[in-house]
Amino acid sequence: MATTQQLESDRILAARDRYVARGIATPNLVVAGASGAEVVDIDGRRYIDFAGGLGCQNTGHGLPPAVAAMHEQIDRYLHQCFMVGIYEPYVELCRRLAELSPCRGAEQRSLLVNSGAEAVENAVKIARAATGRPAVIAFDNAFHGRTLLTMTLTSKVAYRKGFGPFAPEVYRARAPYPYRGVSSDDAVAGLELLFKKEVDPASVACVVLEPVQGEGGFIPMPADFLVRLRDVCDRHGILYVDDEVQSGVGRTGPLWAIEHAGVQPDLLLSGKSLGGGLPLAAVTGSAAVMDVVEPGGLGGTFGGNPVACAAGIAVLDEVGTDRFRARADEIAERLQTRLDQIGARVPEVGEVRGLGSMLALELVSDPATREPAPQLALATTTGARERGLILLSCGLYGNVVRILVPLVASDEELDRGLDILEESLVDACSRD
Ligand SMILES: Cc1ncc(COP(=O)(O)O)c(C=O)c1O
């Protein structure tokens, strides 16, 4: 690589340190281009992308019909603000979301916003208005965003440290985590105990739960737990908010991960991959819940930007095809097979887990004690980047290596990425 090109990367990294807030954790990667499942840095290095811009590229970087729809919309008009002048792409995206909604109830309607956190915030507002109750239940290992309320719902000190006081009327329940000894029975019992010790269920507006906990460690909620949680909600008149910001839009195979369990939530939250790379998120639910809020109670300047909506429509079209689903299932199988092999070979892999292609390795320093090994996850993701693979970690202990590969990757890209993952992991273990 020419030295002058190398200096480009160094120059931008130095400027990043000078001008950008330290509180955003960033890698030494300066992106210059991306397509499908590949990212190119400013020095011309090519990377296989197992991160997808943090789960936002299920349909691949630059999905051609989405890019074409964005261009068309850019030429027509840009921002209007839906509260100033309405436009068809917003209404059309809501129509698609209604058709595809897993929620219970008639006449599904949506509110469009800019980010997952904003979707969670609005879901809580709507649930409170619909039930007339104040309390919200979130779960262990949850991640729901970085605003004051969503950070309060999030279950990890690293995201909360120094930022209190937190939002009131948020209660924490146990979530199943079989590898760390928490079963569905334990989680249901925990909820019942919470109702005895901490909060009257009659004052709870909603529970908020990811069907596969993402930042918390790629922990799929057992199907029976979701069924039983739905039942608990029904017994107490509590609304079930399904946060599919990371697990949705085809990541686990079906459009929404909750479909694996056959449970109907009251509100669905989508985001990340919905916008095909543009900021877009949604709250979807029946008119009976959504329309309790009076006109003027919901909204925002940029929510449901026309260009993002045009992209979102193209993304949902793509994810709804049989071809996309078939490839997503193939990718899931290929990843699972290979991760299982890695797990069998490397003792530091405590568990291989996930749902569909939302798969991860939990790393431990000793399989007997299950002591979390965040240093191995860090060394693996750093080593992978040096070898040409973008890979992320997650988990309460930071010891889980997760895969969020665009679901358009070729077999060659997947195999090469998995080779690098294994090589980096084995190397990290040998140095530990
Ligand atoms: C399940 C879940 N909910 C909410 C959010 C917050 O989304 P955003 O970062 O778009 O605010 C995330 C982000 O990772 C998420 O994974």
mmCIF file of N, CA and C in Angstrom, residues 301-393:
data_model
loop_
_atom_site.group_PDB
_atom_site.id
_atom_site.type_symbol
_atom_site.label_atom_id
_atom_site.label_comp_id
_atom_site.label_asym_id
_atom_site.label_seq_id
_atom_site.Cartn_x
_atom_site.Cartn_y
_atom_site.Cartn_z
ATOM 1 N N THR A 301 -39.725 16.053 14.038
ATOM 2 C CA THR A 301 -39.414 16.800 12.820
ATOM 3 C C THR A 301 -39.061 15.878 11.653
ATOM 4 N N PHE A 302 -38.168 14.932 11.910
ATOM 5 C CA PHE A 302 -37.623 14.148 10.804
ATOM 6 C C PHE A 302 -38.223 12.751 10.657
ATOM 7 N N GLY A 303 -39.000 12.294 11.636
ATOM 8 C CA GLY A 303 -39.474 10.907 11.643
ATOM 9 C C GLY A 303 -40.162 10.529 10.336
ATOM 10 N N GLY A 304 -39.721 9.422 9.714
ATOM 11 C CA GLY A 304 -40.330 8.974 8.467
ATOM 12 C C GLY A 304 -39.918 9.847 7.302
ATOM 13 N N ASN A 305 -38.650 10.238 7.266
ATOM 14 C CA ASN A 305 -38.113 11.024 6.148
ATOM 15 C C ASN A 305 -38.440 10.331 4.818
ATOM 16 N N PRO A 306 -38.866 11.098 3.799
ATOM 17 C CA PRO A 306 -39.328 10.476 2.549
ATOM 18 C C PRO A 306 -38.299 9.574 1.878
ATOM 19 N N VAL A 307 -37.011 9.968 1.915
ATOM 20 C CA VAL A 307 -35.986 9.146 1.265
ATOM 21 C C VAL A 307 -35.826 7.822 2.032
ATOM 22 N N ALA A 308 -35.839 7.920 3.361
ATOM 23 C CA ALA A 308 -35.732 6.711 4.183
ATOM 24 C C ALA A 308 -36.948 5.805 3.951
ATOM 25 N N CYS A 309 -38.126 6.404 3.821
ATOM 26 C CA CYS A 309 -39.338 5.591 3.579
ATOM 27 C C CYS A 309 -39.247 4.882 2.228
ATOM 28 N N ALA A 310 -38.760 5.589 1.210
ATOM 29 C CA ALA A 310 -38.621 4.967 -0.112
ATOM 30 C C ALA A 310 -37.690 3.763 -0.011
ATOM 31 N N ALA A 311 -36.603 3.922 0.740
ATOM 32 C CA ALA A 311 -35.671 2.802 0.932
ATOM 33 C C ALA A 311 -36.359 1.678 1.698
ATOM 34 N N GLY A 312 -37.096 2.029 2.735
ATOM 35 C CA GLY A 312 -37.761 1.034 3.583
ATOM 36 C C GLY A 312 -38.749 0.180 2.796
ATOM 37 N N ILE A 313 -39.463 0.802 1.876
ATOM 38 C CA ILE A 313 -40.418 0.051 1.046
ATOM 39 C C ILE A 313 -39.661 -0.983 0.202
ATOM 40 N N ALA A 314 -38.540 -0.544 -0.402
ATOM 41 C CA ALA A 314 -37.741 -1.462 -1.236
ATOM 42 C C ALA A 314 -37.145 -2.584 -0.383
ATOM 43 N N VAL A 315 -36.728 -2.257 0.837
ATOM 44 C CA VAL A 315 -36.166 -3.280 1.730
ATOM 45 C C VAL A 315 -37.232 -4.328 2.065
ATOM 46 N N LEU A 316 -38.427 -3.887 2.426
ATOM 47 C CA LEU A 316 -39.481 -4.858 2.782
ATOM 48 C C LEU A 316 -39.873 -5.701 1.569
ATOM 49 N N ASP A 317 -39.884 -5.078 0.381
ATOM 50 C CA ASP A 317 -40.143 -5.857 -0.846
ATOM 51 C C ASP A 317 -39.122 -6.977 -0.983
ATOM 52 N N GLU A 318 -37.850 -6.617 -0.761
ATOM 53 C CA GLU A 318 -36.760 -7.580 -0.947
ATOM 54 C C GLU A 318 -36.829 -8.702 0.104
ATOM 55 N N VAL A 319 -37.010 -8.312 1.353
ATOM 56 C CA VAL A 319 -37.001 -9.317 2.429
ATOM 57 C C VAL A 319 -38.200 -10.261 2.298
ATOM 58 N N GLY A 320 -39.257 -9.772 1.663
ATOM 59 C CA GLY A 320 -40.464 -10.595 1.513
ATOM 60 C C GLY A 320 -40.367 -11.633 0.397
ATOM 61 N N THR A 321 -39.303 -11.600 -0.399
ATOM 62 C CA THR A 321 -39.237 -12.565 -1.514
ATOM 63 C C THR A 321 -38.816 -13.947 -1.002
ATOM 64 N N ASP A 322 -39.259 -14.990 -1.711
ATOM 65 C CA ASP A 322 -38.862 -16.358 -1.355
ATOM 66 C C ASP A 322 -37.350 -16.527 -1.511
ATOM 67 N N ARG A 323 -36.813 -15.857 -2.538
ATOM 68 C CA ARG A 323 -35.374 -15.958 -2.814
ATOM 69 C C ARG A 323 -34.563 -15.446 -1.617
ATOM 70 N N PHE A 324 -34.978 -14.301 -1.056
ATOM 71 C CA PHE A 324 -34.233 -13.733 0.067
ATOM 72 C C PHE A 324 -34.296 -14.667 1.273
ATOM 73 N N ARG A 325 -35.503 -15.171 1.522
ATOM 74 C CA ARG A 325 -35.686 -16.063 2.670
ATOM 75 C C ARG A 325 -34.858 -17.340 2.503
ATOM 76 N N ALA A 326 -34.868 -17.872 1.278
ATOM 77 C CA ALA A 326 -34.117 -19.118 1.037
ATOM 78 C C ALA A 326 -32.631 -18.888 1.282
ATOM 79 N N ARG A 327 -32.116 -17.770 0.806
ATOM 80 C CA ARG A 327 -30.687 -17.480 0.981
ATOM 81 C C ARG A 327 -30.377 -17.226 2.472
ATOM 82 N N ALA A 328 -31.290 -16.532 3.151
ATOM 83 C CA ALA A 328 -31.079 -16.279 4.587
ATOM 84 C C ALA A 328 -30.986 -17.611 5.340
ATOM 85 N N ASP A 329 -31.839 -18.555 4.971
ATOM 86 C CA ASP A 329 -31.817 -19.859 5.637
ATOM 87 C C ASP A 329 -30.536 -20.631 5.307
ATOM 88 N N GLU A 330 -30.117 -20.535 4.037
ATOM 89 C CA GLU A 330 -28.852 -21.196 3.654
ATOM 90 C C GLU A 330 -27.680 -20.623 4.434
ATOM 91 N N ILE A 331 -27.663 -19.298 4.525
ATOM 92 C CA ILE A 331 -26.554 -18.632 5.241
ATOM 93 C C ILE A 331 -26.561 -19.061 6.711
ATOM 94 N N ALA A 332 -27.753 -19.102 7.290
ATOM 95 C CA ALA A 332 -27.861 -19.502 8.702
ATOM 96 C C ALA A 332 -27.285 -20.903 8.900
ATOM 97 N N GLU A 333 -27.629 -21.807 7.972
ATOM 98 C CA GLU A 333 -27.172 -23.191 8.107
ATOM 99 C C GLU A 333 -25.656 -23.296 7.950
ATOM 100 N N ARG A 334 -25.139 -22.551 6.969
ATOM 101 C CA ARG A 334 -23.689 -22.589 6.712
ATOM 102 C C ARG A 334 -22.919 -22.049 7.924
ATOM 103 N N LEU A 335 -23.429 -20.947 8.486
ATOM 104 C CA LEU A 335 -22.777 -20.355 9.658
ATOM 105 C C LEU A 335 -22.854 -21.315 10.855
ATOM 106 N N GLN A 336 -24.051 -21.847 11.071
ATOM 107 C CA GLN A 336 -24.257 -22.724 12.233
ATOM 108 C C GLN A 336 -23.326 -23.938 12.171
ATOM 109 N N THR A 337 -23.267 -24.575 10.992
ATOM 110 C CA THR A 337 -22.420 -25.768 10.844
ATOM 111 C C THR A 337 -20.979 -25.442 11.192
ATOM 112 N N ARG A 338 -20.499 -24.354 10.618
ATOM 113 C CA ARG A 338 -19.085 -24.017 10.811
ATOM 114 C C ARG A 338 -18.820 -23.573 12.261
ATOM 115 N N LEU A 339 -19.743 -22.787 12.841
ATOM 116 C CA LEU A 339 -19.536 -22.348 14.230
ATOM 117 C C LEU A 339 -19.558 -23.546 15.177
ATOM 118 N N ASP A 340 -20.421 -24.519 14.878
ATOM 119 C CA ASP A 340 -20.439 -25.737 15.700
ATOM 120 C C ASP A 340 -19.093 -26.453 15.626
ATOM 121 N N GLN A 341 -18.513 -26.485 14.410
ATOM 122 C CA GLN A 341 -17.194 -27.125 14.262
ATOM 123 C C GLN A 341 -16.145 -26.364 15.063
ATOM 124 N N ILE A 342 -16.195 -25.039 14.973
ATOM 125 C CA ILE A 342 -15.225 -24.225 15.726
ATOM 126 C C ILE A 342 -15.419 -24.484 17.224
ATOM 127 N N GLY A 343 -16.695 -24.517 17.623
ATOM 128 C CA GLY A 343 -17.002 -24.763 19.038
ATOM 129 C C GLY A 343 -16.464 -26.105 19.516
ATOM 130 N N ALA A 344 -16.519 -27.111 18.631
ATOM 131 C CA ALA A 344 -16.036 -28.445 19.017
ATOM 132 C C ALA A 344 -14.515 -28.476 19.105
ATOM 133 N N ARG A 345 -13.855 -27.629 18.328
ATOM 134 C CA ARG A 345 -12.389 -27.636 18.293
ATOM 135 C C ARG A 345 -11.751 -26.752 19.356
ATOM 136 N N VAL A 346 -12.431 -25.640 19.697
ATOM 137 C CA VAL A 346 -11.811 -24.639 20.576
ATOM 138 C C VAL A 346 -12.479 -24.695 21.960
ATOM 139 N N PRO A 347 -11.755 -25.152 22.977
ATOM 140 C CA PRO A 347 -12.385 -25.311 24.296
ATOM 141 C C PRO A 347 -12.905 -24.001 24.889
ATOM 142 N N GLU A 348 -12.322 -22.875 24.463
ATOM 143 C CA GLU A 348 -12.755 -21.581 25.011
ATOM 144 C C GLU A 348 -14.127 -21.150 24.485
ATOM 145 N N VAL A 349 -14.665 -21.874 23.507
ATOM 146 C CA VAL A 349 -16.035 -21.574 23.074
ATOM 147 C C VAL A 349 -16.973 -22.269 24.063
ATOM 148 N N GLY A 350 -17.574 -21.486 24.925
ATOM 149 C CA GLY A 350 -18.468 -22.058 25.929
ATOM 150 C C GLY A 350 -19.786 -22.477 25.313
ATOM 151 N N GLU A 351 -20.282 -21.635 24.415
ATOM 152 C CA GLU A 351 -21.560 -21.964 23.778
ATOM 153 C C GLU A 351 -21.629 -21.336 22.386
ATOM 154 N N VAL A 352 -22.199 -22.095 21.456
ATOM 155 C CA VAL A 352 -22.576 -21.560 20.147
ATOM 156 C C VAL A 352 -24.088 -21.381 20.231
ATOM 157 N N ARG A 353 -24.575 -20.162 19.965
ATOM 158 C CA ARG A 353 -26.031 -20.008 20.097
ATOM 159 C C ARG A 353 -26.548 -18.919 19.166
ATOM 160 N N GLY A 354 -27.859 -18.880 19.070
ATOM 161 C CA GLY A 354 -28.505 -17.868 18.252
ATOM 162 C C GLY A 354 -29.752 -18.415 17.600
ATOM 163 N N LEU A 355 -30.266 -17.636 16.664
ATOM 164 C CA LEU A 355 -31.495 -18.007 15.967
ATOM 165 C C LEU A 355 -31.328 -17.583 14.515
ATOM 166 N N GLY A 356 -31.565 -18.496 13.578
ATOM 167 C CA GLY A 356 -31.331 -18.171 12.176
ATOM 168 C C GLY A 356 -29.882 -17.761 11.991
ATOM 169 N N SER A 357 -29.674 -16.667 11.288
ATOM 170 C CA SER A 357 -28.300 -16.216 11.054
ATOM 171 C C SER A 357 -27.814 -15.280 12.156
ATOM 172 N N MET A 358 -28.625 -15.065 13.185
ATOM 173 C CA MET A 358 -28.218 -14.197 14.297
ATOM 174 C C MET A 358 -27.458 -15.075 15.294
ATOM 175 N N LEU A 359 -26.193 -15.342 14.987
ATOM 176 C CA LEU A 359 -25.439 -16.379 15.692
ATOM 177 C C LEU A 359 -24.211 -15.803 16.385
ATOM 178 N N ALA A 360 -23.772 -16.490 17.436
ATOM 179 C CA ALA A 360 -22.657 -15.976 18.227
ATOM 180 C C ALA A 360 -21.925 -17.094 18.943
ATOM 181 N N LEU A 361 -20.709 -16.758 19.376
ATOM 182 C CA LEU A 361 -19.908 -17.656 20.218
ATOM 183 C C LEU A 361 -19.702 -16.973 21.559
ATOM 184 N N GLU A 362 -20.074 -17.634 22.655
ATOM 185 C CA GLU A 362 -19.748 -17.078 23.971
ATOM 186 C C GLU A 362 -18.411 -17.659 24.407
ATOM 187 N N LEU A 363 -17.445 -16.798 24.696
ATOM 188 C CA LEU A 363 -16.089 -17.235 25.010
ATOM 189 C C LEU A 363 -15.832 -17.228 26.511
ATOM 190 N N VAL A 364 -15.185 -18.282 26.971
ATOM 191 C CA VAL A 364 -14.902 -18.425 28.402
ATOM 192 C C VAL A 364 -13.440 -18.838 28.575
ATOM 193 N N SER A 365 -12.864 -18.480 29.730
ATOM 194 C CA SER A 365 -11.459 -18.868 29.904
ATOM 195 C C SER A 365 -11.352 -20.327 30.324
ATOM 196 N N ASP A 366 -12.435 -20.858 30.904
ATOM 197 C CA ASP A 366 -12.416 -22.265 31.323
ATOM 198 C C ASP A 366 -13.834 -22.817 31.157
ATOM 199 N N PRO A 367 -13.994 -23.832 30.300
ATOM 200 C CA PRO A 367 -15.349 -24.341 30.044
ATOM 201 C C PRO A 367 -16.019 -24.902 31.297
ATOM 202 N N ALA A 368 -15.231 -25.305 32.288
ATOM 203 C CA ALA A 368 -15.823 -25.866 33.505
ATOM 204 C C ALA A 368 -16.418 -24.756 34.380
ATOM 205 N N THR A 369 -15.660 -23.681 34.596
ATOM 206 C CA THR A 369 -16.159 -22.600 35.460
ATOM 207 C C THR A 369 -17.020 -21.604 34.690
ATOM 208 N N ARG A 370 -16.888 -21.598 33.367
ATOM 209 C CA ARG A 370 -17.604 -20.663 32.489
ATOM 210 C C ARG A 370 -17.247 -19.209 32.776
ATOM 211 N N GLU A 371 -16.055 -18.998 33.266
ATOM 212 C CA GLU A 371 -15.569 -17.649 33.527
ATOM 213 C C GLU A 371 -15.544 -16.864 32.207
ATOM 214 N N PRO A 372 -16.267 -15.736 32.121
ATOM 215 C CA PRO A 372 -16.294 -14.989 30.856
ATOM 216 C C PRO A 372 -14.894 -14.534 30.442
ATOM 217 N N ALA A 373 -14.627 -14.543 29.137
ATOM 218 C CA ALA A 373 -13.302 -14.168 28.631
ATOM 219 C C ALA A 373 -13.409 -12.990 27.652
ATOM 220 N N PRO A 374 -13.697 -11.777 28.171
ATOM 221 C CA PRO A 374 -13.811 -10.618 27.266
ATOM 222 C C PRO A 374 -12.517 -10.328 26.527
ATOM 223 N N GLN A 375 -11.365 -10.648 27.164
ATOM 224 C CA GLN A 375 -10.078 -10.383 26.499
ATOM 225 C C GLN A 375 -9.946 -11.220 25.229
ATOM 226 N N LEU A 376 -10.528 -12.421 25.234
ATOM 227 C CA LEU A 376 -10.475 -13.264 24.026
ATOM 228 C C LEU A 376 -11.361 -12.692 22.916
ATOM 229 N N ALA A 377 -12.518 -12.181 23.319
ATOM 230 C CA ALA A 377 -13.419 -11.595 22.317
ATOM 231 C C ALA A 377 -12.757 -10.370 21.688
ATOM 232 N N LEU A 378 -12.123 -9.553 22.529
ATOM 233 C CA LEU A 378 -11.458 -8.347 22.007
ATOM 234 C C LEU A 378 -10.296 -8.721 21.085
ATOM 235 N N ALA A 379 -9.496 -9.684 21.532
ATOM 236 C CA ALA A 379 -8.351 -10.093 20.703
ATOM 237 C C ALA A 379 -8.838 -10.724 19.398
ATOM 238 N N THR A 380 -9.964 -11.428 19.439
ATOM 239 C CA THR A 380 -10.495 -12.063 18.228
ATOM 240 C C THR A 380 -11.002 -11.012 17.243
ATOM 241 N N THR A 381 -11.763 -10.035 17.736
ATOM 242 C CA THR A 381 -12.308 -9.023 16.813
ATOM 243 C C THR A 381 -11.189 -8.128 16.271
ATOM 244 N N THR A 382 -10.191 -7.836 17.117
ATOM 245 C CA THR A 382 -9.069 -7.007 16.649
ATOM 246 C C THR A 382 -8.246 -7.789 15.622
ATOM 247 N N GLY A 383 -7.954 -9.048 15.934
ATOM 248 C CA GLY A 383 -7.185 -9.886 15.007
ATOM 249 C C GLY A 383 -7.940 -10.072 13.694
ATOM 250 N N ALA A 384 -9.250 -10.200 13.779
ATOM 251 C CA ALA A 384 -10.058 -10.389 12.565
ATOM 252 C C ALA A 384 -9.947 -9.150 11.673
ATOM 253 N N ARG A 385 -10.019 -7.988 12.285
ATOM 254 C CA ARG A 385 -9.928 -6.764 11.470
ATOM 255 C C ARG A 385 -8.574 -6.693 10.765
ATOM 256 N N GLU A 386 -7.523 -7.035 11.487
ATOM 257 C CA GLU A 386 -6.190 -7.010 10.860
ATOM 258 C C GLU A 386 -6.111 -7.991 9.692
ATOM 259 N N ARG A 387 -6.910 -9.055 9.757
ATOM 260 C CA ARG A 387 -6.887 -10.069 8.688
ATOM 261 C C ARG A 387 -7.940 -9.810 7.605
ATOM 262 N N GLY A 388 -8.750 -8.738 7.778
ATOM 263 C CA GLY A 388 -9.710 -8.404 6.721
ATOM 264 C C GLY A 388 -11.141 -8.846 6.985
ATOM 265 N N LEU A 389 -11.533 -8.905 8.258
ATOM 266 C CA LEU A 389 -12.921 -9.239 8.600
ATOM 267 C C LEU A 389 -13.421 -8.262 9.661
ATOM 268 N N ILE A 390 -14.571 -7.663 9.401
ATOM 269 C CA ILE A 390 -15.181 -6.786 10.414
ATOM 270 C C ILE A 390 -16.081 -7.663 11.282
ATOM 271 N N LEU A 391 -15.777 -7.687 12.567
ATOM 272 C CA LEU A 391 -16.447 -8.600 13.498
ATOM 273 C C LEU A 391 -16.690 -7.848 14.801
ATOM 274 N N LEU A 392 -17.849 -8.094 15.425
ATOM 275 C CA LEU A 392 -18.197 -7.363 16.642
ATOM 276 C C LEU A 392 -18.348 -8.315 17.817
ATOM 277 N N SER A 393 -18.148 -7.751 19.002
ATOM 278 C CA SER A 393 -18.448 -8.517 20.211
ATOM 279 C C SER A 393 -19.697 -7.922 20.858
#
